[in-house]
Amino acid sequence: MAKTDIYEADRDTTWCPGCGNFPLRKALAEALAGLELKPENAAVITGIGQAAKLPHYFRTNGYNGLHGRALPPAVAAKLSNPELTVIAATGDGDGYGEGGNHLIHTIRRNPDIAHFVHNNQIYGLTKGQASPTTYPGIETEVQPEGVTSEPFNPISFAVGMGASFIARSFVGDRDHLVKMMQAAIRHKGYALLDILQPCVSFNKVNTYQWYSERVYQLEDDYDNTDINAAFKKSREWGDKIPIGIIYQQKKPVFRESFPHLSDSIDVDGPDKAKVKNLIDNFS
């Protein structure tokens, strides 16, 4: 197995001490090392947020774009270079809020990318506003009387949309998280991995202890190809929260819709004679 330190960028982070992003980053390094993926063969694509800082602190190819816009460049990167392992990393606000529209259409198209959502149920970068996954009653500085809107359920949503891979894990169980990351990366198609991750500064409810007392790994006899069972599991939240591969199916991959695309990246660039001929014909 490759050493995990080859993925660690040598710079200080701006994450708070105790942030769930630290064990998540460690787990990602272990996942890539276990898959023998060299840094130059992987790309981490992000938008805006604390989670979106990951390319700053991780030694792979990286792209840090606009808020909620991680998925379009991730899809483009995979279309351009099918040999690249592409990971989109978003927070719950970035991925399920601002990026909600892109989530819909990425599931629909089923590109071969892994999407890791750092779900801490709060906006961390902007100091603690409720996010789409914050539960009713939780008080923040912006919602001092408690959140009143119903939370977004990403697992139920993805099952309903027919996503080809849907899983959940928890940063407090690193072995499980590494296993889920590797399964998502190996999956042929769009893989959504919702990662429960405490925000120690702005979410005082959903702490490491809160999650540790509730998460449980799916039973060995759980059938993750049964969509009815997946719907049922997707609704479990509160005293018991399931983690594992909740649903998986085989579907055509987006790039297969473009048979004219090469199976590998064209490192030599376009044929100059063909480009000149094209310009001459249309100029």
Coordinates of C-alpha atoms in Angstrom, one line a residue, residues 122-233:
I122 CA -24.5 23.7 9.6
Y123 CA -22.8 26.3 7.6
G124 CA -19.4 26.4 9.1
L125 CA -17.5 28.9 6.9
T126 CA -20.1 31.6 7.4
K127 CA -20.3 31.1 11.2
G128 CA -23.2 28.8 11.9
Q129 CA -26.4 29.5 9.9
A130 CA -28.8 26.6 9.5
S131 CA -28.0 24.4 6.5
P132 CA -30.5 22.3 4.5
T133 CA -29.8 19.3 6.8
T134 CA -30.2 21.2 10.1
Y135 CA -33.0 19.8 12.1
P136 CA -36.0 21.8 13.4
G137 CA -35.6 23.3 16.8
I138 CA -31.8 23.7 16.6
E139 CA -30.9 27.3 17.6
T140 CA -28.3 29.3 15.8
E141 CA -27.3 33.0 15.9
V142 CA -29.4 33.5 12.7
Q143 CA -32.3 31.3 14.0
P144 CA -32.3 32.2 17.7
E145 CA -35.8 30.7 18.2
G146 CA -34.8 27.5 16.5
V147 CA -35.0 26.2 12.9
T148 CA -38.6 25.7 11.7
S149 CA -38.1 24.2 8.2
E150 CA -38.1 20.5 7.6
P151 CA -34.6 19.1 6.9
F152 CA -33.5 17.9 3.5
N153 CA -33.0 14.1 3.5
P154 CA -30.2 13.4 1.0
I155 CA -30.5 9.7 1.2
S156 CA -34.2 9.5 0.5
F157 CA -33.8 12.1 -2.3
A158 CA -31.0 10.1 -4.0
V159 CA -32.9 6.8 -3.7
G160 CA -36.0 8.5 -5.2
M161 CA -33.9 9.9 -8.0
G162 CA -32.5 6.5 -8.8
A163 CA -28.8 7.3 -8.0
S164 CA -26.6 4.3 -8.8
F165 CA -24.6 4.4 -5.5
I166 CA -25.8 5.8 -2.2
A167 CA -23.9 5.4 1.1
R168 CA -23.5 7.1 4.5
S169 CA -20.6 7.0 6.9
F170 CA -19.2 8.7 10.0
V171 CA -15.8 10.3 10.6
G172 CA -15.8 8.8 14.1
D173 CA -15.5 5.3 12.5
R174 CA -12.5 5.7 10.2
D175 CA -12.2 2.1 9.1
H176 CA -15.8 2.2 7.9
L177 CA -15.3 5.6 6.3
V178 CA -12.2 4.4 4.4
K179 CA -14.1 1.3 3.2
M180 CA -17.1 3.5 2.0
M181 CA -14.8 5.9 0.2
Q182 CA -13.1 3.1 -1.6
A183 CA -16.4 1.5 -2.5
A184 CA -17.6 4.9 -3.9
I185 CA -14.5 5.4 -5.9
R186 CA -14.6 1.8 -7.3
H187 CA -18.3 2.2 -8.3
K188 CA -18.9 2.8 -12.0
G189 CA -21.2 5.8 -12.0
Y190 CA -22.2 8.6 -9.7
A191 CA -21.5 7.7 -6.1
L192 CA -23.0 9.8 -3.3
L193 CA -21.3 9.3 0.1
D194 CA -23.0 11.4 2.8
I195 CA -20.4 11.7 5.6
L196 CA -21.6 12.6 9.1
Q197 CA -19.0 15.1 10.5
P198 CA -19.4 17.2 13.7
C199 CA -18.8 20.9 13.5
V200 CA -17.3 21.6 17.0
S201 CA -17.6 25.3 16.8
F202 CA -21.1 26.0 15.5
N203 CA -23.2 22.8 16.0
K204 CA -23.4 21.9 19.7
V205 CA -26.1 19.3 19.2
N206 CA -24.8 16.8 16.6
T207 CA -21.5 16.1 18.4
Y208 CA -19.1 13.2 18.1
Q209 CA -20.8 11.7 21.2
W210 CA -24.3 12.3 19.7
Y211 CA -23.4 10.4 16.5
S212 CA -21.4 7.7 18.3
E213 CA -24.5 6.8 20.4
R214 CA -26.7 6.5 17.3
V215 CA -24.9 5.3 14.2
Y216 CA -24.8 1.6 13.5
Q217 CA -23.5 -0.4 10.5
L218 CA -26.0 -2.0 8.2
E219 CA -26.6 -5.7 8.9
D220 CA -24.6 -8.3 6.9
D221 CA -27.9 -9.6 5.4
Y222 CA -29.1 -6.1 4.3
D223 CA -29.8 -6.2 0.5
N224 CA -28.5 -2.9 -0.9
T225 CA -30.1 -3.7 -4.3
D226 CA -33.6 -3.6 -2.8
I227 CA -35.0 -0.1 -3.4
N228 CA -37.9 -0.6 -1.0
A229 CA -35.4 -1.5 1.8
A230 CA -33.3 1.5 0.8
F231 CA -36.3 3.8 1.2
K232 CA -37.0 2.4 4.6
K233 CA -33.4 2.8 5.7

